[in-house]
Amino acid sequence: MFSIKNEGKWVKTSLIIIIALFFIVNLYATLRYGTENYLGSFEKFDNDDIKYIRSAWELADKGHLIYHRVDEPTVFIMPGLPYVLAFFIKIFGKFGGITAFRVFQALLQAASMYLIFLLGRKVFNSRAAILGCFLNSLYIAEYYTSTVILTEILFKFLLLLLIYVSIYAIEEKSLLYYTIGGIIWGFGCLVRPTLAAYPGIVLIIWIIKKYTLKDMVKFTMVTTLAFSTIMSPWWIRNYVVFRRFIPLTLSSGNPFLQGTYVNYDQSDNYTPYEPGKTAIESNQREIDAGLYRLKNYAVKEPLKYAYWYTIGKSWNLWNAPFYWKEILGVSFYNAIIFHYLILILGAAQSIRLFIKRNEDFLFLFITALFFDLIYIPYFTMSRYSYPIMPMVFIVAGYGIYEFIIRRLGFGKAANSNC
């Protein structure tokens, strides 16, 4: 499942070289640019990355999970990233832990590249998988993301691992694989709550694969038990602190409200609201303000809002790489051009695979579509499409394999060297 023992020498050598270079460049990028690429400041604690760091400091020092304010426990974020970061801070110190975490992110990037190969091999073949890895190694967003302290890299690794295990679980109907999948699903949700709806993807594939109702119930129970085991400490903590059952977070208010402004233009029918005394109260008031806007403005301009909540927000999700500051001499222009080329190649090959009714490909496609739909009700931006891009690279790699290598007659030569 995870072995490359039976791969040919060409495949093994290519993969090792790609992963080694990918790790080295990621490590260099994060150590070289990391201190320059903070989104906020340590004086104001005014952005996600700095708030995550402060949260980890507080966890390591006092055992309290906070986010907006040090004197207020939070349920605004999931605890995954703060706890991982706090682990390194506890061992290496306040700022040494941040450096150690950066090295950890570079290692996770290398592990994610290996998972991209495994997924590409499973869905298509080894040579297409190598091409997907090679294309992904040219994507500057991969190196930029290593320079920031956010959930992207940790979440991407867990998502790729979950998809890979899920494909095997569905194919082999294995209780062990479904249990492992439930555990990974739980850890993924502790990093990002959007993964909570992941079983919807599995349900669609179950229907396509014609699973029986008995099997669906059996595997749902096993997966849910494993998931609940991982999530229960978070649920217990939330009930003890807030005296209510909070399964994930209470943080969707502001992204939801921001998403109700077409093109994020708040000068158009701006809706004022009073912040609450706590983050939870503010969250609810932001949701109420967003619902007010939809009831009053979306009804008056249904076509405008229908376009915004379909094509408009999807465009904002996919229209650029997660590359907010130039590094390694790569310009924004070149980064965007390469991003578009990969999206076009991935889309063209997806159409071809649909025509051929390739069922294994459907898992990747449905996952990408799922995340697009999950983010549409909220504020969407390029950062949120980053963890999904590996699936596009896998399909794009297969596109190159199909349209260039096979068409030009190199397929037999490649086979003989593998």
Short mmCIF file of C-alpha atoms in Angstrom, two decimals:
data_model
loop_
_atom_site.label_atom_id
_atom_site.label_comp_id
_atom_site.label_asym_id
_atom_site.label_seq_id
_atom_site.Cartn_x
_atom_site.Cartn_y
_atom_site.Cartn_z
CA MET A 1 0.00 0.00 0.00
CA PHE A 2 2.74 2.46 0.97
CA SER A 3 5.68 0.58 -0.52
CA ILE A 4 7.59 1.33 -3.74
CA LYS A 5 9.59 -1.91 -3.48
CA ASN A 6 8.20 -3.30 -6.73
CA GLU A 7 8.67 -0.10 -8.72
CA GLY A 8 11.26 0.04 -11.47
CA LYS A 9 14.63 1.68 -10.97
CA TRP A 10 13.67 4.69 -13.10
CA VAL A 11 10.56 5.37 -11.01
CA LYS A 12 12.37 4.95 -7.68
CA THR A 13 15.27 7.17 -8.71
CA SER A 14 13.01 9.87 -10.11
CA LEU A 15 10.80 9.90 -7.02
CA ILE A 16 13.73 10.05 -4.60
CA ILE A 17 15.32 12.93 -6.50
CA ILE A 18 12.06 14.89 -6.68
CA ILE A 19 11.29 14.42 -2.98
CA ALA A 20 14.85 15.21 -1.87
CA LEU A 21 15.03 18.42 -3.91
CA PHE A 22 11.51 19.37 -2.86
CA PHE A 23 12.45 18.99 0.81
CA ILE A 24 15.71 20.93 0.44
CA VAL A 25 14.07 23.87 -1.33
CA ASN A 26 11.19 23.92 1.18
CA LEU A 27 13.65 23.89 4.06
CA TYR A 28 15.71 26.67 2.51
CA ALA A 29 12.60 28.76 1.76
CA THR A 30 11.17 28.52 5.27
CA LEU A 31 14.49 29.27 6.99
CA ARG A 32 15.35 32.06 4.56
CA TYR A 33 11.99 33.82 4.27
CA GLY A 34 10.04 32.67 7.33
CA THR A 35 10.79 35.65 9.56
CA GLU A 36 10.04 38.03 6.68
CA ASN A 37 6.70 36.48 5.74
CA TYR A 38 4.66 36.90 8.91
CA LEU A 39 1.18 38.12 7.96
CA GLY A 40 0.77 39.99 11.26
CA SER A 41 3.01 41.59 13.86
CA PHE A 42 4.08 40.44 17.31
CA GLU A 43 3.22 43.92 18.62
CA LYS A 44 -0.42 43.86 17.53
CA PHE A 45 -1.17 40.13 17.13
CA ASP A 46 -3.35 41.09 14.20
CA ASN A 47 -3.39 38.10 11.85
CA ASP A 48 -3.90 34.35 11.79
CA ASP A 49 -0.26 33.27 11.88
CA ILE A 50 0.71 35.47 14.83
CA LYS A 51 -2.45 34.53 16.69
CA TYR A 52 -1.69 30.83 16.19
CA ILE A 53 1.79 31.41 17.61
CA ARG A 54 0.44 33.30 20.61
CA SER A 55 -2.10 30.55 21.14
CA ALA A 56 0.70 27.95 21.13
CA TRP A 57 2.75 30.03 23.57
CA GLU A 58 -0.21 30.19 25.96
CA LEU A 59 -0.81 26.47 25.61
CA ALA A 60 2.83 25.62 26.30
CA ASP A 61 3.00 28.03 29.25
CA LYS A 62 -0.40 27.75 30.92
CA GLY A 63 -2.32 25.01 29.11
CA HIS A 64 -5.05 27.41 27.92
CA LEU A 65 -6.33 27.50 24.34
CA ILE A 66 -6.90 31.13 23.32
CA TYR A 67 -7.03 33.05 20.05
CA HIS A 68 -8.40 36.61 19.97
CA ARG A 69 -7.59 37.46 23.60
CA VAL A 70 -5.30 35.88 26.16
CA ASP A 71 -7.93 36.24 28.90
CA GLU A 72 -10.70 34.45 26.96
CA PRO A 73 -10.84 30.72 26.11
CA THR A 74 -11.61 30.16 22.47
CA VAL A 75 -13.69 27.92 20.28
CA PHE A 76 -12.98 30.16 17.28
CA ILE A 77 -10.30 27.77 15.97
CA MET A 78 -9.73 24.04 15.99
CA PRO A 79 -6.90 23.04 18.36
CA GLY A 80 -4.79 20.95 15.96
CA LEU A 81 -2.22 23.50 14.81
CA PRO A 82 -1.79 25.25 18.21
CA TYR A 83 -1.16 21.92 19.93
CA VAL A 84 1.39 20.76 17.34
CA LEU A 85 3.16 24.12 17.50
CA ALA A 86 3.02 24.10 21.31
CA PHE A 87 4.70 20.68 21.31
CA PHE A 88 7.75 22.12 19.54
CA ILE A 89 7.73 25.25 21.69
CA LYS A 90 7.68 23.14 24.85
CA ILE A 91 10.81 21.33 23.68
CA PHE A 92 12.79 24.05 21.87
CA GLY A 93 11.58 27.25 23.51
CA LYS A 94 9.49 30.25 22.53
CA PHE A 95 11.16 31.06 19.21
CA GLY A 96 13.28 27.93 18.80
CA GLY A 97 10.02 25.99 18.70
CA ILE A 98 8.84 28.07 15.76
CA THR A 99 12.03 27.22 13.86
CA ALA A 100 11.62 23.54 14.73
CA PHE A 101 8.02 23.71 13.49
CA ARG A 102 9.25 25.18 10.20
CA VAL A 103 11.57 22.20 9.74
CA PHE A 104 8.64 19.92 10.58
CA GLN A 105 6.58 21.60 7.86
CA ALA A 106 9.35 20.95 5.32
CA LEU A 107 9.31 17.28 6.32
CA LEU A 108 5.53 17.19 5.97
CA GLN A 109 5.89 18.66 2.49
CA ALA A 110 8.22 15.81 1.53
CA ALA A 111 5.78 13.27 3.00
CA SER A 112 2.92 14.92 1.09
CA MET A 113 4.87 14.60 -2.15
CA TYR A 114 5.23 10.87 -1.49
CA LEU A 115 1.46 10.67 -0.95
CA ILE A 116 0.89 12.50 -4.23
CA PHE A 117 2.91 9.79 -5.95
CA LEU A 118 1.00 7.00 -4.19
CA LEU A 119 -2.34 8.56 -5.11
CA GLY A 120 -1.29 9.09 -8.72
CA ARG A 121 -0.06 5.53 -8.93
CA LYS A 122 -3.24 4.15 -7.42
CA VAL A 123 -5.61 6.15 -9.60
CA PHE A 124 -3.54 6.06 -12.82
CA ASN A 125 -0.02 4.59 -12.98
CA SER A 126 3.52 5.15 -11.70
CA ARG A 127 4.79 7.19 -14.65
CA ALA A 128 1.78 9.52 -14.59
CA ALA A 129 2.29 9.84 -10.82
CA ILE A 130 5.94 10.86 -11.32
CA LEU A 131 4.86 13.51 -13.81
CA GLY A 132 2.29 14.81 -11.33
CA CYS A 133 4.98 15.02 -8.64
CA PHE A 134 7.34 16.81 -11.01
CA LEU A 135 4.71 19.40 -11.93
CA ASN A 136 3.84 19.88 -8.28
CA SER A 137 7.52 20.46 -7.43
CA LEU A 138 7.51 23.43 -9.86
CA TYR A 139 4.55 25.08 -8.10
CA ILE A 140 5.91 28.08 -6.17
CA ALA A 141 2.93 28.10 -3.78
CA GLU A 142 4.33 24.91 -2.26
CA TYR A 143 7.45 26.74 -1.15
CA TYR A 144 5.70 29.94 -0.12
CA THR A 145 3.32 27.99 2.14
CA SER A 146 6.30 26.56 4.01
CA THR A 147 7.30 30.09 5.02
CA VAL A 148 4.06 30.84 6.88
CA ILE A 149 2.63 29.42 10.13
CA LEU A 150 -0.84 28.35 9.04
CA THR A 151 -2.92 25.17 8.83
CA GLU A 152 -2.35 24.61 5.10
CA ILE A 153 0.57 22.17 5.14
CA LEU A 154 -0.64 20.05 8.05
CA PHE A 155 -4.15 19.91 6.61
CA LYS A 156 -2.93 19.05 3.10
CA PHE A 157 -0.91 16.11 4.42
CA LEU A 158 -3.85 14.72 6.41
CA LEU A 159 -6.26 15.24 3.50
CA LEU A 160 -4.01 13.37 1.04
CA LEU A 161 -3.52 10.56 3.55
CA LEU A 162 -7.27 10.35 4.19
CA ILE A 163 -8.10 10.18 0.48
CA TYR A 164 -5.50 7.47 -0.11
CA VAL A 165 -6.71 5.31 2.78
CA SER A 166 -10.34 5.91 1.78
CA ILE A 167 -9.76 4.58 -1.75
CA TYR A 168 -8.33 1.35 -0.33
CA ALA A 169 -11.06 1.10 2.31
CA ILE A 170 -13.81 1.41 -0.31
CA GLU A 171 -12.08 -0.97 -2.71
CA GLU A 172 -11.30 -3.72 -0.20
CA LYS A 173 -14.22 -3.16 2.22
CA SER A 174 -11.75 -3.46 5.08
CA LEU A 175 -12.79 -2.67 8.64
CA LEU A 176 -9.16 -1.86 9.44
CA TYR A 177 -8.87 0.70 6.67
CA TYR A 178 -12.18 2.29 7.61
CA THR A 179 -11.01 2.52 11.23
CA ILE A 180 -7.74 4.14 10.16
CA GLY A 181 -9.72 6.46 7.91
CA GLY A 182 -11.91 7.51 10.84
CA ILE A 183 -8.83 8.31 12.92
CA ILE A 184 -7.27 10.40 10.15
CA TRP A 185 -10.62 12.10 9.56
CA GLY A 186 -10.72 13.05 13.24
CA PHE A 187 -7.20 14.47 13.25
CA GLY A 188 -8.01 16.37 10.04
CA CYS A 189 -11.06 17.95 11.66
CA LEU A 190 -8.91 19.03 14.62
CA VAL A 191 -6.96 21.09 12.08
CA ARG A 192 -9.81 22.34 9.87
CA PRO A 193 -13.54 21.91 10.56
CA THR A 194 -14.41 21.85 6.84
CA LEU A 195 -13.33 18.21 6.74
CA ALA A 196 -16.31 17.25 8.93
CA ALA A 197 -18.48 16.82 5.84
CA TYR A 198 -15.99 14.45 4.16
CA PRO A 199 -18.26 11.38 4.57
CA GLY A 200 -20.49 12.98 1.95
CA ILE A 201 -17.78 12.22 -0.62
CA VAL A 202 -17.55 8.62 0.56
CA LEU A 203 -21.34 8.25 0.38
CA ILE A 204 -21.36 9.31 -3.27
CA ILE A 205 -18.63 6.79 -4.09
CA TRP A 206 -20.53 4.10 -2.15
CA ILE A 207 -23.56 4.74 -4.35
CA ILE A 208 -21.44 4.63 -7.50
CA LYS A 209 -19.81 1.39 -6.33
CA LYS A 210 -23.25 -0.02 -5.42
CA TYR A 211 -22.54 -0.67 -1.75
CA THR A 212 -25.33 -2.45 0.10
CA LEU A 213 -27.20 -0.63 2.88
CA LYS A 214 -25.86 -3.21 5.34
CA ASP A 215 -22.25 -2.39 4.42
CA MET A 216 -22.93 1.33 4.54
CA VAL A 217 -24.30 1.08 8.08
CA LYS A 218 -21.47 -1.20 9.24
CA PHE A 219 -18.66 0.99 7.93
CA THR A 220 -20.39 4.17 9.07
CA MET A 221 -20.52 2.86 12.63
CA VAL A 222 -16.85 1.81 12.62
CA THR A 223 -15.66 5.10 11.13
CA THR A 224 -17.83 7.21 13.42
CA LEU A 225 -16.53 5.39 16.48
CA ALA A 226 -12.91 6.00 15.46
CA PHE A 227 -13.68 9.63 14.63
CA SER A 228 -15.47 10.19 17.94
CA THR A 229 -12.55 8.72 19.87
CA ILE A 230 -10.24 11.36 18.41
CA MET A 231 -12.71 14.22 18.74
CA SER A 232 -14.09 13.46 22.22
CA PRO A 233 -11.39 15.33 24.19
CA TRP A 234 -12.26 18.46 22.20
CA TRP A 235 -15.99 17.95 22.81
CA ILE A 236 -15.44 17.41 26.55
CA ARG A 237 -13.22 20.50 26.82
CA ASN A 238 -15.82 22.65 25.06
CA TYR A 239 -18.62 21.42 27.28
CA VAL A 240 -16.58 21.99 30.45
CA VAL A 241 -15.55 25.52 29.38
CA PHE A 242 -18.71 26.72 27.60
CA ARG A 243 -21.40 24.50 29.14
CA ARG A 244 -22.72 23.49 25.74
CA PHE A 245 -21.97 20.89 23.07
CA ILE A 246 -19.77 22.48 20.40
CA PRO A 247 -18.69 19.79 17.92
CA LEU A 248 -16.31 21.95 15.89
CA THR A 249 -15.99 25.74 16.14
CA LEU A 250 -18.16 28.83 16.42
CA SER A 251 -16.18 30.88 13.95
CA SER A 252 -18.11 30.95 10.70
CA GLY A 253 -19.88 34.25 11.38
CA ASN A 254 -17.40 36.73 9.96
CA PRO A 255 -16.47 34.68 6.84
CA PHE A 256 -20.18 34.10 6.27
CA LEU A 257 -20.98 37.82 6.61
CA GLN A 258 -18.05 38.83 4.38
CA GLY A 259 -19.28 36.34 1.79
CA THR A 260 -22.63 38.12 1.47
CA TYR A 261 -20.92 41.17 -0.06
CA VAL A 262 -20.73 40.70 -3.82
CA ASN A 263 -17.09 40.92 -4.91
CA TYR A 264 -16.40 41.62 -1.22
CA ASP A 265 -17.38 45.25 -1.81
CA GLN A 266 -18.58 46.45 1.60
CA SER A 267 -19.32 49.93 0.28
CA ASP A 268 -22.42 48.49 -1.40
CA ASN A 269 -25.28 48.29 1.12
CA TYR A 270 -22.99 48.00 4.12
CA THR A 271 -24.78 46.36 7.06
CA PRO A 272 -23.63 47.56 10.48
CA TYR A 273 -23.80 45.34 13.55
CA GLU A 274 -22.74 45.59 17.17
CA PRO A 275 -19.94 43.25 18.26
CA GLY A 276 -20.81 41.06 21.24
CA LYS A 277 -19.14 41.00 24.63
CA THR A 278 -17.48 37.68 23.77
CA ALA A 279 -16.23 36.06 20.56
CA ILE A 280 -19.20 33.67 20.61
CA GLU A 281 -21.70 36.55 20.85
CA SER A 282 -19.92 38.39 18.04
CA ASN A 283 -20.02 35.25 15.91
CA GLN A 284 -23.80 34.97 16.28
CA ARG A 285 -24.36 38.65 15.51
CA GLU A 286 -22.23 38.33 12.37
CA ILE A 287 -24.30 35.35 11.24
CA ASP A 288 -27.51 37.29 11.93
CA ALA A 289 -26.21 40.25 9.93
CA GLY A 290 -25.30 37.94 7.05
CA LEU A 291 -28.73 36.32 7.06
CA TYR A 292 -30.33 39.77 7.13
CA ARG A 293 -28.35 40.74 4.04
CA LEU A 294 -29.38 37.60 2.13
CA LYS A 295 -33.04 38.05 3.05
CA ASN A 296 -33.08 41.70 2.03
CA TYR A 297 -30.57 42.08 -0.81
CA ALA A 298 -30.36 38.66 -2.45
CA VAL A 299 -34.13 38.66 -2.94
CA LYS A 300 -33.96 42.03 -4.72
CA GLU A 301 -31.10 40.99 -7.02
CA PRO A 302 -31.41 37.18 -7.36
CA LEU A 303 -29.38 36.82 -10.57
CA LYS A 304 -26.53 38.91 -9.21
CA TYR A 305 -26.34 36.87 -6.01
CA ALA A 306 -26.87 33.55 -7.82
CA TYR A 307 -23.85 34.34 -10.01
CA TRP A 308 -21.81 35.44 -6.99
CA TYR A 309 -22.62 32.28 -5.00
CA THR A 310 -21.64 29.99 -7.89
CA ILE A 311 -19.19 31.26 -10.49
CA GLY A 312 -18.06 34.37 -8.61
CA LYS A 313 -16.88 32.68 -5.42
CA SER A 314 -15.50 29.67 -7.28
CA TRP A 315 -13.42 32.06 -9.37
CA ASN A 316 -12.05 33.67 -6.21
CA LEU A 317 -11.14 30.21 -4.91
CA TRP A 318 -9.23 29.08 -8.01
CA ASN A 319 -8.11 32.26 -9.80
CA ALA A 320 -4.61 32.42 -8.31
CA PRO A 321 -2.07 30.35 -6.40
CA PHE A 322 -1.62 30.84 -2.67
CA TYR A 323 1.39 33.08 -3.26
CA TRP A 324 1.15 36.38 -1.43
CA LYS A 325 4.80 37.44 -1.34
CA GLU A 326 7.49 36.79 -3.92
CA ILE A 327 10.23 34.34 -2.95
CA LEU A 328 13.04 32.49 -4.73
CA GLY A 329 12.99 35.04 -7.57
CA VAL A 330 9.63 33.86 -8.94
CA SER A 331 7.34 36.71 -9.99
CA PHE A 332 3.60 36.81 -9.33
CA TYR A 333 3.06 36.87 -13.11
CA ASN A 334 4.98 33.65 -13.74
CA ALA A 335 3.33 31.96 -10.74
CA ILE A 336 -0.16 32.78 -12.05
CA ILE A 337 0.67 31.69 -15.62
CA PHE A 338 1.86 28.29 -14.38
CA HIS A 339 -1.20 28.03 -12.12
CA TYR A 340 -3.53 28.63 -15.07
CA LEU A 341 -1.67 26.15 -17.29
CA ILE A 342 -2.09 23.42 -14.67
CA LEU A 343 -5.79 24.24 -14.16
CA ILE A 344 -6.43 24.16 -17.92
CA LEU A 345 -4.55 20.90 -18.37
CA GLY A 346 -6.30 19.37 -15.36
CA ALA A 347 -9.74 20.51 -16.58
CA ALA A 348 -9.13 19.21 -20.13
CA GLN A 349 -8.02 15.82 -18.86
CA SER A 350 -10.95 15.69 -16.42
CA ILE A 351 -13.38 16.06 -19.32
CA ARG A 352 -11.64 13.23 -21.13
CA LEU A 353 -11.76 10.99 -18.06
CA PHE A 354 -15.46 11.72 -17.62
CA ILE A 355 -16.10 10.64 -21.18
CA LYS A 356 -14.14 7.44 -20.50
CA ARG A 357 -16.08 6.99 -17.22
CA ASN A 358 -12.97 6.48 -15.14
CA GLU A 359 -14.36 5.68 -11.66
CA ASP A 360 -11.07 6.00 -9.75
CA PHE A 361 -10.65 9.53 -11.08
CA LEU A 362 -14.11 10.40 -9.77
CA PHE A 363 -12.87 10.29 -6.17
CA LEU A 364 -10.36 13.05 -6.89
CA PHE A 365 -12.86 15.09 -8.87
CA ILE A 366 -15.66 14.80 -6.31
CA THR A 367 -13.25 15.78 -3.52
CA ALA A 368 -12.18 18.93 -5.36
CA LEU A 369 -15.81 19.80 -6.15
CA PHE A 370 -16.80 19.09 -2.55
CA PHE A 371 -14.35 21.63 -1.16
CA ASP A 372 -15.46 24.18 -3.73
CA LEU A 373 -19.06 23.79 -2.55
CA ILE A 374 -18.09 23.79 1.15
CA TYR A 375 -16.38 27.17 0.87
CA ILE A 376 -18.97 28.89 -1.36
CA PRO A 377 -21.25 30.09 1.50
CA TYR A 378 -18.28 31.86 3.07
CA PHE A 379 -15.38 34.13 2.14
CA THR A 380 -13.35 32.35 -0.55
CA MET A 381 -9.74 33.01 -1.59
CA SER A 382 -6.74 31.27 -3.12
CA ARG A 383 -5.46 30.10 0.26
CA TYR A 384 -8.37 27.67 0.59
CA SER A 385 -7.76 25.95 -2.76
CA TYR A 386 -4.11 25.21 -1.95
CA PRO A 387 -4.71 21.84 -0.19
CA ILE A 388 -6.83 20.69 -3.16
CA MET A 389 -4.26 21.53 -5.84
CA PRO A 390 -2.33 18.21 -5.53
CA MET A 391 -5.35 16.45 -7.03
CA VAL A 392 -5.21 18.82 -9.99
CA PHE A 393 -1.50 18.06 -10.43
CA ILE A 394 -2.18 14.31 -10.37
CA VAL A 395 -4.75 14.66 -13.15
CA ALA A 396 -2.50 17.07 -15.08
CA GLY A 397 0.38 14.59 -14.80
CA TYR A 398 -1.81 11.88 -16.27
CA GLY A 399 -2.81 14.29 -19.02
CA ILE A 400 0.82 14.75 -20.02
CA TYR A 401 1.37 10.99 -19.84
CA GLU A 402 -1.63 10.35 -22.09
CA PHE A 403 -1.28 13.16 -24.61
CA ILE A 404 2.49 13.42 -24.95
CA ILE A 405 4.30 10.27 -23.88
CA ARG A 406 1.85 7.78 -25.37
CA ARG A 407 1.05 9.84 -28.46
CA LEU A 408 4.73 10.37 -29.25
CA GLY A 409 5.47 6.69 -28.80
CA PHE A 410 7.55 6.89 -25.65
CA GLY A 411 5.27 4.62 -23.63
CA LYS A 412 7.02 1.38 -24.59
CA ALA A 413 10.44 2.88 -23.97
CA ALA A 414 9.37 4.08 -20.55
CA ASN A 415 7.95 0.67 -19.74
CA SER A 416 11.18 -1.04 -20.68
CA ASN A 417 13.16 1.24 -18.37
CA CYS A 418 10.86 0.86 -15.33
#
